[in-house]
């Protein structure tokens, strides 16, 4: 099933008059790998959006669109605790353990907090 990032990639390809192989070659990846990213069969690497941005000279609006699509297409995230305090680790782990059981009200409170709407 095509994910949000895949939709945006296809749109960009059509706008540029490219086929999958051309875009893959331009991004220095295989067609199979690009297809798997589009279809949600492979995780999207961290370097993908910056490479896409550089290769296609994306404007700010396009970059934001791709970043939003990237976020919506993620299946999981990895947290790096190398420079994190014990308190940060503890909070992140508690959040991760309870995330799937949070009700709409609690999720809205987090969203408001992260959006600076305390």
JSON list of C-alpha atoms in Angstrom, two decimals:
[
{"chain": "A", "resi": 1, "resn": "UNK", "atom": "CA", "xyz": [0.00, 0.00, 0.00]},
{"chain": "A", "resi": 2, "resn": "UNK", "atom": "CA", "xyz": [1.41, 3.36, -1.00]},
{"chain": "A", "resi": 3, "resn": "UNK", "atom": "CA", "xyz": [2.20, 5.67, 1.91]},
{"chain": "A", "resi": 4, "resn": "UNK", "atom": "CA", "xyz": [2.04, 9.47, 2.14]},
{"chain": "A", "resi": 5, "resn": "UNK", "atom": "CA", "xyz": [5.68, 9.85, 1.15]},
{"chain": "A", "resi": 6, "resn": "UNK", "atom": "CA", "xyz": [5.12, 7.54, -1.81]},
{"chain": "A", "resi": 7, "resn": "UNK", "atom": "CA", "xyz": [2.25, 9.75, -3.00]},
{"chain": "A", "resi": 8, "resn": "UNK", "atom": "CA", "xyz": [4.46, 12.83, -2.85]},
{"chain": "A", "resi": 9, "resn": "UNK", "atom": "CA", "xyz": [7.33, 11.05, -4.61]},
{"chain": "A", "resi": 10, "resn": "UNK", "atom": "CA", "xyz": [5.07, 9.96, -7.44]},
{"chain": "A", "resi": 11, "resn": "UNK", "atom": "CA", "xyz": [3.69, 13.47, -7.74]},
{"chain": "A", "resi": 12, "resn": "UNK", "atom": "CA", "xyz": [7.22, 14.92, -7.92]},
{"chain": "A", "resi": 13, "resn": "UNK", "atom": "CA", "xyz": [8.22, 12.30, -10.51]},
{"chain": "A", "resi": 14, "resn": "UNK", "atom": "CA", "xyz": [5.24, 13.12, -12.69]},
{"chain": "A", "resi": 15, "resn": "UNK", "atom": "CA", "xyz": [5.91, 16.84, -12.37]},
{"chain": "A", "resi": 16, "resn": "UNK", "atom": "CA", "xyz": [9.53, 16.22, -13.43]},
{"chain": "A", "resi": 17, "resn": "UNK", "atom": "CA", "xyz": [8.51, 13.84, -16.24]},
{"chain": "A", "resi": 18, "resn": "UNK", "atom": "CA", "xyz": [10.51, 10.97, -14.72]},
{"chain": "A", "resi": 19, "resn": "UNK", "atom": "CA", "xyz": [9.89, 7.29, -14.31]},
{"chain": "A", "resi": 20, "resn": "UNK", "atom": "CA", "xyz": [10.83, 5.36, -11.15]},
{"chain": "A", "resi": 21, "resn": "UNK", "atom": "CA", "xyz": [14.21, 4.32, -12.56]},
{"chain": "A", "resi": 22, "resn": "UNK", "atom": "CA", "xyz": [15.18, 7.92, -13.38]},
{"chain": "A", "resi": 23, "resn": "UNK", "atom": "CA", "xyz": [14.34, 9.11, -9.87]},
{"chain": "A", "resi": 24, "resn": "UNK", "atom": "CA", "xyz": [16.15, 6.17, -8.31]},
{"chain": "A", "resi": 25, "resn": "UNK", "atom": "CA", "xyz": [19.24, 6.85, -10.42]},
{"chain": "A", "resi": 26, "resn": "UNK", "atom": "CA", "xyz": [19.13, 10.54, -9.49]},
{"chain": "A", "resi": 27, "resn": "UNK", "atom": "CA", "xyz": [18.92, 9.61, -5.79]},
{"chain": "A", "resi": 28, "resn": "UNK", "atom": "CA", "xyz": [21.70, 7.02, -6.16]},
{"chain": "A", "resi": 29, "resn": "UNK", "atom": "CA", "xyz": [19.53, 4.12, -5.02]},
{"chain": "A", "resi": 30, "resn": "UNK", "atom": "CA", "xyz": [18.04, 1.13, -6.81]},
{"chain": "A", "resi": 31, "resn": "UNK", "atom": "CA", "xyz": [14.60, 1.20, -8.39]},
{"chain": "A", "resi": 32, "resn": "UNK", "atom": "CA", "xyz": [13.58, -1.69, -6.15]},
{"chain": "A", "resi": 33, "resn": "UNK", "atom": "CA", "xyz": [14.61, 0.24, -3.03]},
{"chain": "A", "resi": 34, "resn": "UNK", "atom": "CA", "xyz": [12.75, 3.38, -4.12]},
{"chain": "A", "resi": 35, "resn": "UNK", "atom": "CA", "xyz": [9.67, 1.33, -4.97]},
{"chain": "A", "resi": 36, "resn": "UNK", "atom": "CA", "xyz": [9.80, -0.37, -1.56]},
{"chain": "A", "resi": 37, "resn": "UNK", "atom": "CA", "xyz": [10.01, 3.03, 0.18]},
{"chain": "A", "resi": 38, "resn": "UNK", "atom": "CA", "xyz": [7.04, 4.33, -1.83]},
{"chain": "A", "resi": 39, "resn": "UNK", "atom": "CA", "xyz": [4.94, 1.29, -1.07]},
{"chain": "A", "resi": 40, "resn": "UNK", "atom": "CA", "xyz": [5.75, 1.27, 2.63]},
{"chain": "A", "resi": 41, "resn": "UNK", "atom": "CA", "xyz": [7.65, -2.00, 2.46]},
{"chain": "A", "resi": 42, "resn": "UNK", "atom": "CA", "xyz": [10.93, -0.41, 3.62]},
{"chain": "A", "resi": 43, "resn": "UNK", "atom": "CA", "xyz": [11.60, 2.05, 6.37]},
{"chain": "A", "resi": 44, "resn": "UNK", "atom": "CA", "xyz": [12.50, 5.53, 5.18]},
{"chain": "A", "resi": 45, "resn": "UNK", "atom": "CA", "xyz": [16.13, 6.28, 6.00]},
{"chain": "A", "resi": 46, "resn": "UNK", "atom": "CA", "xyz": [17.05, 9.53, 7.77]},
{"chain": "A", "resi": 47, "resn": "UNK", "atom": "CA", "xyz": [19.12, 10.70, 4.80]},
{"chain": "A", "resi": 48, "resn": "UNK", "atom": "CA", "xyz": [16.29, 10.35, 2.29]},
{"chain": "A", "resi": 49, "resn": "UNK", "atom": "CA", "xyz": [14.57, 13.75, 2.58]},
{"chain": "A", "resi": 50, "resn": "UNK", "atom": "CA", "xyz": [17.82, 15.77, 2.62]},
{"chain": "A", "resi": 51, "resn": "UNK", "atom": "CA", "xyz": [19.02, 13.87, -0.46]},
{"chain": "A", "resi": 52, "resn": "UNK", "atom": "CA", "xyz": [15.69, 14.43, -2.18]},
{"chain": "A", "resi": 53, "resn": "UNK", "atom": "CA", "xyz": [15.86, 18.11, -1.29]},
{"chain": "A", "resi": 54, "resn": "UNK", "atom": "CA", "xyz": [19.36, 18.49, -2.67]},
{"chain": "A", "resi": 55, "resn": "UNK", "atom": "CA", "xyz": [18.83, 16.38, -5.79]},
{"chain": "A", "resi": 56, "resn": "UNK", "atom": "CA", "xyz": [15.61, 18.12, -6.83]},
{"chain": "A", "resi": 57, "resn": "UNK", "atom": "CA", "xyz": [16.39, 21.59, -5.45]},
{"chain": "A", "resi": 58, "resn": "UNK", "atom": "CA", "xyz": [13.10, 21.63, -3.53]},
{"chain": "A", "resi": 59, "resn": "UNK", "atom": "CA", "xyz": [11.67, 24.91, -2.30]},
{"chain": "A", "resi": 60, "resn": "UNK", "atom": "CA", "xyz": [10.66, 25.45, 1.34]},
{"chain": "A", "resi": 61, "resn": "UNK", "atom": "CA", "xyz": [7.01, 24.51, 0.74]},
{"chain": "A", "resi": 62, "resn": "UNK", "atom": "CA", "xyz": [8.01, 21.28, -1.02]},
{"chain": "A", "resi": 63, "resn": "UNK", "atom": "CA", "xyz": [10.46, 20.43, 1.77]},
{"chain": "A", "resi": 64, "resn": "UNK", "atom": "CA", "xyz": [7.76, 20.92, 4.39]},
{"chain": "A", "resi": 65, "resn": "UNK", "atom": "CA", "xyz": [5.33, 18.80, 2.37]},
{"chain": "A", "resi": 66, "resn": "UNK", "atom": "CA", "xyz": [7.88, 15.98, 2.15]},
{"chain": "A", "resi": 67, "resn": "UNK", "atom": "CA", "xyz": [8.74, 16.24, 5.86]},
{"chain": "A", "resi": 68, "resn": "UNK", "atom": "CA", "xyz": [5.06, 15.99, 6.79]},
{"chain": "A", "resi": 69, "resn": "UNK", "atom": "CA", "xyz": [4.60, 13.05, 4.42]},
{"chain": "A", "resi": 70, "resn": "UNK", "atom": "CA", "xyz": [7.70, 11.42, 5.91]},
{"chain": "A", "resi": 71, "resn": "UNK", "atom": "CA", "xyz": [6.31, 11.82, 9.43]},
{"chain": "A", "resi": 72, "resn": "UNK", "atom": "CA", "xyz": [2.95, 10.35, 8.39]},
{"chain": "A", "resi": 73, "resn": "UNK", "atom": "CA", "xyz": [4.69, 7.40, 6.70]},
{"chain": "A", "resi": 74, "resn": "UNK", "atom": "CA", "xyz": [6.85, 6.37, 9.65]},
{"chain": "A", "resi": 75, "resn": "UNK", "atom": "CA", "xyz": [5.99, 3.03, 11.20]},
{"chain": "A", "resi": 76, "resn": "UNK", "atom": "CA", "xyz": [8.32, 3.44, 14.13]},
{"chain": "A", "resi": 77, "resn": "UNK", "atom": "CA", "xyz": [10.93, 5.77, 15.54]},
{"chain": "A", "resi": 78, "resn": "UNK", "atom": "CA", "xyz": [14.17, 5.15, 17.34]},
{"chain": "A", "resi": 79, "resn": "UNK", "atom": "CA", "xyz": [15.30, 7.27, 20.26]},
{"chain": "A", "resi": 80, "resn": "UNK", "atom": "CA", "xyz": [18.98, 7.85, 20.91]},
{"chain": "A", "resi": 81, "resn": "UNK", "atom": "CA", "xyz": [19.72, 8.08, 24.63]},
{"chain": "A", "resi": 82, "resn": "UNK", "atom": "CA", "xyz": [23.47, 8.69, 24.34]},
{"chain": "A", "resi": 83, "resn": "UNK", "atom": "CA", "xyz": [23.37, 12.24, 25.77]},
{"chain": "A", "resi": 84, "resn": "UNK", "atom": "CA", "xyz": [20.04, 11.91, 27.58]},
{"chain": "A", "resi": 85, "resn": "UNK", "atom": "CA", "xyz": [19.69, 12.36, 31.32]},
{"chain": "A", "resi": 86, "resn": "UNK", "atom": "CA", "xyz": [18.18, 9.62, 33.45]},
{"chain": "A", "resi": 87, "resn": "UNK", "atom": "CA", "xyz": [15.05, 11.75, 33.80]},
{"chain": "A", "resi": 88, "resn": "UNK", "atom": "CA", "xyz": [14.75, 12.14, 29.99]},
{"chain": "A", "resi": 89, "resn": "UNK", "atom": "CA", "xyz": [15.21, 8.40, 29.51]},
{"chain": "A", "resi": 90, "resn": "UNK", "atom": "CA", "xyz": [12.61, 7.59, 32.14]},
{"chain": "A", "resi": 91, "resn": "UNK", "atom": "CA", "xyz": [10.03, 9.99, 30.69]},
{"chain": "A", "resi": 92, "resn": "UNK", "atom": "CA", "xyz": [10.60, 8.78, 27.11]},
{"chain": "A", "resi": 93, "resn": "UNK", "atom": "CA", "xyz": [10.25, 5.14, 28.12]},
{"chain": "A", "resi": 94, "resn": "UNK", "atom": "CA", "xyz": [7.10, 5.78, 30.16]},
{"chain": "A", "resi": 95, "resn": "UNK", "atom": "CA", "xyz": [5.61, 7.68, 27.23]},
{"chain": "A", "resi": 96, "resn": "UNK", "atom": "CA", "xyz": [6.46, 4.85, 24.82]},
{"chain": "A", "resi": 97, "resn": "UNK", "atom": "CA", "xyz": [4.97, 2.20, 27.12]},
{"chain": "A", "resi": 98, "resn": "UNK", "atom": "CA", "xyz": [1.67, 4.06, 27.58]},
{"chain": "A", "resi": 99, "resn": "UNK", "atom": "CA", "xyz": [1.29, 5.70, 24.17]},
{"chain": "A", "resi": 100, "resn": "UNK", "atom": "CA", "xyz": [-0.95, 3.08, 22.58]},
{"chain": "A", "resi": 101, "resn": "UNK", "atom": "CA", "xyz": [-3.38, 3.22, 25.53]},
{"chain": "A", "resi": 102, "resn": "UNK", "atom": "CA", "xyz": [-3.76, 7.01, 25.68]},
{"chain": "A", "resi": 103, "resn": "UNK", "atom": "CA", "xyz": [-7.22, 8.41, 25.20]},
{"chain": "A", "resi": 104, "resn": "UNK", "atom": "CA", "xyz": [-8.04, 11.31, 22.89]},
{"chain": "A", "resi": 105, "resn": "UNK", "atom": "CA", "xyz": [-8.04, 13.84, 25.72]},
{"chain": "A", "resi": 106, "resn": "UNK", "atom": "CA", "xyz": [-4.54, 12.89, 26.86]},
{"chain": "A", "resi": 107, "resn": "UNK", "atom": "CA", "xyz": [-3.22, 12.90, 23.27]},
{"chain": "A", "resi": 108, "resn": "UNK", "atom": "CA", "xyz": [-4.73, 16.36, 22.73]},
{"chain": "A", "resi": 109, "resn": "UNK", "atom": "CA", "xyz": [-3.01, 17.61, 25.89]},
{"chain": "A", "resi": 110, "resn": "UNK", "atom": "CA", "xyz": [0.33, 16.36, 24.57]},
{"chain": "A", "resi": 111, "resn": "UNK", "atom": "CA", "xyz": [-0.32, 17.90, 21.17]},
{"chain": "A", "resi": 112, "resn": "UNK", "atom": "CA", "xyz": [-1.16, 21.24, 22.76]},
{"chain": "A", "resi": 113, "resn": "UNK", "atom": "CA", "xyz": [1.97, 21.06, 24.90]},
{"chain": "A", "resi": 114, "resn": "UNK", "atom": "CA", "xyz": [4.25, 20.31, 21.94]},
{"chain": "A", "resi": 115, "resn": "UNK", "atom": "CA", "xyz": [2.59, 23.04, 19.90]},
{"chain": "A", "resi": 116, "resn": "UNK", "atom": "CA", "xyz": [3.32, 25.52, 22.71]},
{"chain": "A", "resi": 117, "resn": "UNK", "atom": "CA", "xyz": [-0.33, 25.88, 23.66]},
{"chain": "A", "resi": 118, "resn": "UNK", "atom": "CA", "xyz": [0.09, 25.23, 27.37]}
]
